[in-house]
Amino acid sequence: MTLVAFATGLFLVLILGVIHHVGVLMIVRVAPNFRASGHAPIIVAFACLLILHSFEIVLFALVLSALLEIEGFGDFGGTYSGTWEGLIYFSGMSFVTLGFSDMKAFGPIRLVAMFLSLGGFMVLTWSATLLYSICSKIWQQDS
């Protein structure tokens, strides 16, 4: 089961990368023209990235819910009460803080949680780079 969990986590991060890439492409198309005056492109890009990351966190919570149904794949402990709120919380905390929370993963699902943290770190830095790029273009125009 450990190898399956490892492969599952790896696969999920690859899917996350595809989803994030498509989302970033959409943001670049939706955001106002980066040569336009004003700071609207920065605010639009920030809001869109917030929505994209929220979607990714909820998607991982759905996957975690499905994995918990598999016999021998593991479980959550600590303050986990078996609710969607708990799964979204765990997914989000793993995604943005490398898993520091009051919930704990037990069994092979820990490997999926590890990959969730890795994927979150990767796409968050990707998003920060995009936002920095947009800000740089706008700020250069203002000076």
PDB file of C-alpha atoms in Angstrom:
ATOM      1  CA  MET A   1       0.000   0.000   0.000  1.00  0.00           C
ATOM      2  CA  THR A   2       2.956   2.324   0.622  1.00  0.00           C
ATOM      3  CA  LEU A   3       4.036   2.198  -3.023  1.00  0.00           C
ATOM      4  CA  VAL A   4       0.446   2.850  -4.136  1.00  0.00           C
ATOM      5  CA  ALA A   5       0.226   5.875  -1.834  1.00  0.00           C
ATOM      6  CA  PHE A   6       3.559   7.185  -3.114  1.00  0.00           C
ATOM      7  CA  ALA A   7       2.481   6.762  -6.748  1.00  0.00           C
ATOM      8  CA  THR A   8      -0.907   8.329  -5.976  1.00  0.00           C
ATOM      9  CA  GLY A   9       0.734  11.380  -4.406  1.00  0.00           C
ATOM     10  CA  LEU A  10       3.124  11.762  -7.309  1.00  0.00           C
ATOM     11  CA  PHE A  11       0.291  11.473  -9.824  1.00  0.00           C
ATOM     12  CA  LEU A  12      -1.820  14.015  -7.932  1.00  0.00           C
ATOM     13  CA  VAL A  13       0.991  16.588  -7.968  1.00  0.00           C
ATOM     14  CA  LEU A  14       1.391  16.075 -11.718  1.00  0.00           C
ATOM     15  CA  ILE A  15      -2.356  16.648 -12.173  1.00  0.00           C
ATOM     16  CA  LEU A  16      -2.099  19.697  -9.899  1.00  0.00           C
ATOM     17  CA  GLY A  17       0.619  21.065 -12.174  1.00  0.00           C
ATOM     18  CA  VAL A  18      -1.606  20.676 -15.230  1.00  0.00           C
ATOM     19  CA  ILE A  19      -4.582  22.290 -13.479  1.00  0.00           C
ATOM     20  CA  HIS A  20      -2.416  25.156 -12.265  1.00  0.00           C
ATOM     21  CA  HIS A  21      -0.881  25.686 -15.684  1.00  0.00           C
ATOM     22  CA  VAL A  22      -4.320  25.915 -17.308  1.00  0.00           C
ATOM     23  CA  GLY A  23      -5.461  28.256 -14.521  1.00  0.00           C
ATOM     24  CA  VAL A  24      -2.449  30.526 -14.968  1.00  0.00           C
ATOM     25  CA  LEU A  25      -3.038  30.663 -18.720  1.00  0.00           C
ATOM     26  CA  MET A  26      -6.645  31.694 -18.064  1.00  0.00           C
ATOM     27  CA  ILE A  27      -5.533  34.361 -15.572  1.00  0.00           C
ATOM     28  CA  VAL A  28      -3.127  35.868 -18.084  1.00  0.00           C
ATOM     29  CA  ARG A  29      -5.975  36.039 -20.603  1.00  0.00           C
ATOM     30  CA  VAL A  30      -8.571  37.362 -18.138  1.00  0.00           C
ATOM     31  CA  ALA A  31      -6.406  39.978 -16.419  1.00  0.00           C
ATOM     32  CA  PRO A  32      -6.508  43.416 -18.029  1.00  0.00           C
ATOM     33  CA  ASN A  33      -3.798  44.263 -20.491  1.00  0.00           C
ATOM     34  CA  PHE A  34      -0.541  44.470 -18.523  1.00  0.00           C
ATOM     35  CA  ARG A  35       0.437  47.622 -20.433  1.00  0.00           C
ATOM     36  CA  ALA A  36      -2.683  49.416 -19.210  1.00  0.00           C
ATOM     37  CA  SER A  37      -2.193  52.138 -16.664  1.00  0.00           C
ATOM     38  CA  GLY A  38      -3.326  51.562 -13.115  1.00  0.00           C
ATOM     39  CA  HIS A  39      -3.030  48.593 -10.833  1.00  0.00           C
ATOM     40  CA  ALA A  40      -6.089  46.635 -11.953  1.00  0.00           C
ATOM     41  CA  PRO A  41      -3.992  43.817 -13.484  1.00  0.00           C
ATOM     42  CA  ILE A  42      -2.355  43.187 -10.111  1.00  0.00           C
ATOM     43  CA  ILE A  43      -5.661  43.055  -8.237  1.00  0.00           C
ATOM     44  CA  VAL A  44      -7.331  40.893 -10.896  1.00  0.00           C
ATOM     45  CA  ALA A  45      -4.407  38.465 -10.989  1.00  0.00           C
ATOM     46  CA  PHE A  46      -4.338  38.273  -7.178  1.00  0.00           C
ATOM     47  CA  ALA A  47      -8.088  37.570  -6.983  1.00  0.00           C
ATOM     48  CA  CYS A  48      -7.901  34.951  -9.722  1.00  0.00           C
ATOM     49  CA  LEU A  49      -4.961  33.221  -8.026  1.00  0.00           C
ATOM     50  CA  LEU A  50      -6.909  33.168  -4.772  1.00  0.00           C
ATOM     51  CA  ILE A  51      -9.813  31.457  -6.531  1.00  0.00           C
ATOM     52  CA  LEU A  52      -7.479  29.020  -8.322  1.00  0.00           C
ATOM     53  CA  HIS A  53      -5.713  28.000  -5.107  1.00  0.00           C
ATOM     54  CA  SER A  54      -9.026  27.623  -3.269  1.00  0.00           C
ATOM     55  CA  PHE A  55     -10.250  25.344  -6.063  1.00  0.00           C
ATOM     56  CA  GLU A  56      -7.058  23.257  -5.846  1.00  0.00           C
ATOM     57  CA  ILE A  57      -7.392  22.910  -2.061  1.00  0.00           C
ATOM     58  CA  VAL A  58     -11.024  21.769  -2.317  1.00  0.00           C
ATOM     59  CA  LEU A  59     -10.103  19.354  -5.100  1.00  0.00           C
ATOM     60  CA  PHE A  60      -7.439  17.765  -2.898  1.00  0.00           C
ATOM     61  CA  ALA A  61      -9.969  17.519  -0.046  1.00  0.00           C
ATOM     62  CA  LEU A  62     -12.263  15.562  -2.390  1.00  0.00           C
ATOM     63  CA  VAL A  63      -9.403  13.238  -3.294  1.00  0.00           C
ATOM     64  CA  LEU A  64      -8.510  12.743   0.370  1.00  0.00           C
ATOM     65  CA  SER A  65     -12.132  11.867   1.090  1.00  0.00           C
ATOM     66  CA  ALA A  66     -12.063   9.194  -1.604  1.00  0.00           C
ATOM     67  CA  LEU A  67      -8.736   7.807  -0.364  1.00  0.00           C
ATOM     68  CA  LEU A  68     -10.070   7.488   3.188  1.00  0.00           C
ATOM     69  CA  GLU A  69     -12.672   5.063   1.827  1.00  0.00           C
ATOM     70  CA  ILE A  70      -9.944   2.640   0.692  1.00  0.00           C
ATOM     71  CA  GLU A  71      -9.264  -0.063   3.265  1.00  0.00           C
ATOM     72  CA  GLY A  72      -5.733   0.165   4.648  1.00  0.00           C
ATOM     73  CA  PHE A  73      -4.924   3.527   3.069  1.00  0.00           C
ATOM     74  CA  GLY A  74      -4.837   5.315   6.409  1.00  0.00           C
ATOM     75  CA  ASP A  75      -6.839   7.773   8.430  1.00  0.00           C
ATOM     76  CA  PHE A  76      -6.706  11.135  10.112  1.00  0.00           C
ATOM     77  CA  GLY A  77      -6.483  11.769  13.823  1.00  0.00           C
ATOM     78  CA  GLY A  78      -5.977  14.656  16.174  1.00  0.00           C
ATOM     79  CA  THR A  79      -8.859  17.103  15.866  1.00  0.00           C
ATOM     80  CA  TYR A  80     -10.270  15.466  12.705  1.00  0.00           C
ATOM     81  CA  SER A  81     -13.991  14.907  13.162  1.00  0.00           C
ATOM     82  CA  GLY A  82     -14.785  13.264   9.828  1.00  0.00           C
ATOM     83  CA  THR A  83     -16.329  16.377   8.275  1.00  0.00           C
ATOM     84  CA  TRP A  84     -15.786  18.164   4.956  1.00  0.00           C
ATOM     85  CA  GLU A  85     -14.615  21.149   6.957  1.00  0.00           C
ATOM     86  CA  GLY A  86     -11.889  18.960   8.453  1.00  0.00           C
ATOM     87  CA  LEU A  87     -10.793  17.647   5.066  1.00  0.00           C
ATOM     88  CA  ILE A  88     -10.686  21.131   3.542  1.00  0.00           C
ATOM     89  CA  TYR A  89      -8.793  22.396   6.592  1.00  0.00           C
ATOM     90  CA  PHE A  90      -6.235  19.572   6.375  1.00  0.00           C
ATOM     91  CA  SER A  91      -5.878  20.034   2.635  1.00  0.00           C
ATOM     92  CA  GLY A  92      -5.411  23.778   2.985  1.00  0.00           C
ATOM     93  CA  MET A  93      -2.985  23.567   5.881  1.00  0.00           C
ATOM     94  CA  SER A  94      -0.931  20.949   4.050  1.00  0.00           C
ATOM     95  CA  PHE A  95      -1.035  23.053   0.900  1.00  0.00           C
ATOM     96  CA  VAL A  96       0.101  26.327   2.487  1.00  0.00           C
ATOM     97  CA  THR A  97       2.095  25.411   5.610  1.00  0.00           C
ATOM     98  CA  LEU A  98       3.679  22.088   4.721  1.00  0.00           C
ATOM     99  CA  GLY A  99       1.249  20.257   6.996  1.00  0.00           C
ATOM    100  CA  PHE A 100       1.605  22.043  10.317  1.00  0.00           C
ATOM    101  CA  SER A 101      -1.843  21.643  11.864  1.00  0.00           C
ATOM    102  CA  ASP A 102      -3.666  20.021  14.744  1.00  0.00           C
ATOM    103  CA  MET A 103      -4.763  17.147  12.473  1.00  0.00           C
ATOM    104  CA  LYS A 104      -2.482  14.175  11.863  1.00  0.00           C
ATOM    105  CA  ALA A 105      -2.356  11.650   9.037  1.00  0.00           C
ATOM    106  CA  PHE A 106      -1.740   7.987   9.873  1.00  0.00           C
ATOM    107  CA  GLY A 107      -0.789   5.183   7.546  1.00  0.00           C
ATOM    108  CA  PRO A 108       0.095   5.359   3.843  1.00  0.00           C
ATOM    109  CA  ILE A 109      -2.095   8.432   3.309  1.00  0.00           C
ATOM    110  CA  ARG A 110       0.739  10.361   4.985  1.00  0.00           C
ATOM    111  CA  LEU A 111       2.669  10.036   1.717  1.00  0.00           C
ATOM    112  CA  VAL A 112      -0.211  11.641  -0.174  1.00  0.00           C
ATOM    113  CA  ALA A 113      -0.209  14.451   2.413  1.00  0.00           C
ATOM    114  CA  MET A 114       3.541  14.867   1.892  1.00  0.00           C
ATOM    115  CA  PHE A 115       3.008  15.234  -1.855  1.00  0.00           C
ATOM    116  CA  LEU A 116       0.151  17.662  -1.194  1.00  0.00           C
ATOM    117  CA  SER A 117       2.611  19.853   0.706  1.00  0.00           C
ATOM    118  CA  LEU A 118       5.178  19.574  -2.077  1.00  0.00           C
ATOM    119  CA  GLY A 119       2.583  20.419  -4.727  1.00  0.00           C
ATOM    120  CA  GLY A 120       1.258  23.335  -2.705  1.00  0.00           C
ATOM    121  CA  PHE A 121       4.750  24.737  -2.280  1.00  0.00           C
ATOM    122  CA  MET A 122       5.436  24.386  -6.000  1.00  0.00           C
ATOM    123  CA  VAL A 123       2.254  26.070  -7.231  1.00  0.00           C
ATOM    124  CA  LEU A 124       2.358  28.795  -4.575  1.00  0.00           C
ATOM    125  CA  THR A 125       5.862  29.789  -5.650  1.00  0.00           C
ATOM    126  CA  TRP A 126       4.739  29.585  -9.276  1.00  0.00           C
ATOM    127  CA  SER A 127       1.870  31.952  -8.473  1.00  0.00           C
ATOM    128  CA  ALA A 128       4.139  34.288  -6.532  1.00  0.00           C
ATOM    129  CA  THR A 129       6.466  34.457  -9.525  1.00  0.00           C
ATOM    130  CA  LEU A 130       3.554  35.286 -11.826  1.00  0.00           C
ATOM    131  CA  LEU A 131       2.289  37.996  -9.481  1.00  0.00           C
ATOM    132  CA  TYR A 132       5.790  39.424  -9.102  1.00  0.00           C
ATOM    133  CA  SER A 133       6.149  39.499 -12.899  1.00  0.00           C
ATOM    134  CA  ILE A 134       2.872  41.394 -13.278  1.00  0.00           C
ATOM    135  CA  CYS A 135       3.800  43.816 -10.488  1.00  0.00           C
ATOM    136  CA  SER A 136       7.223  44.445 -12.025  1.00  0.00           C
ATOM    137  CA  LYS A 137       5.676  45.371 -15.378  1.00  0.00           C
ATOM    138  CA  ILE A 138       3.154  47.719 -13.783  1.00  0.00           C
ATOM    139  CA  TRP A 139       5.663  49.341 -11.436  1.00  0.00           C
ATOM    140  CA  GLN A 140       8.168  49.893 -14.226  1.00  0.00           C
ATOM    141  CA  GLN A 141       5.489  51.759 -16.181  1.00  0.00           C
ATOM    142  CA  ASP A 142       4.726  53.940 -13.159  1.00  0.00           C
ATOM    143  CA  SER A 143       8.330  55.076 -12.713  1.00  0.00           C
TER     144      SER A 143
END
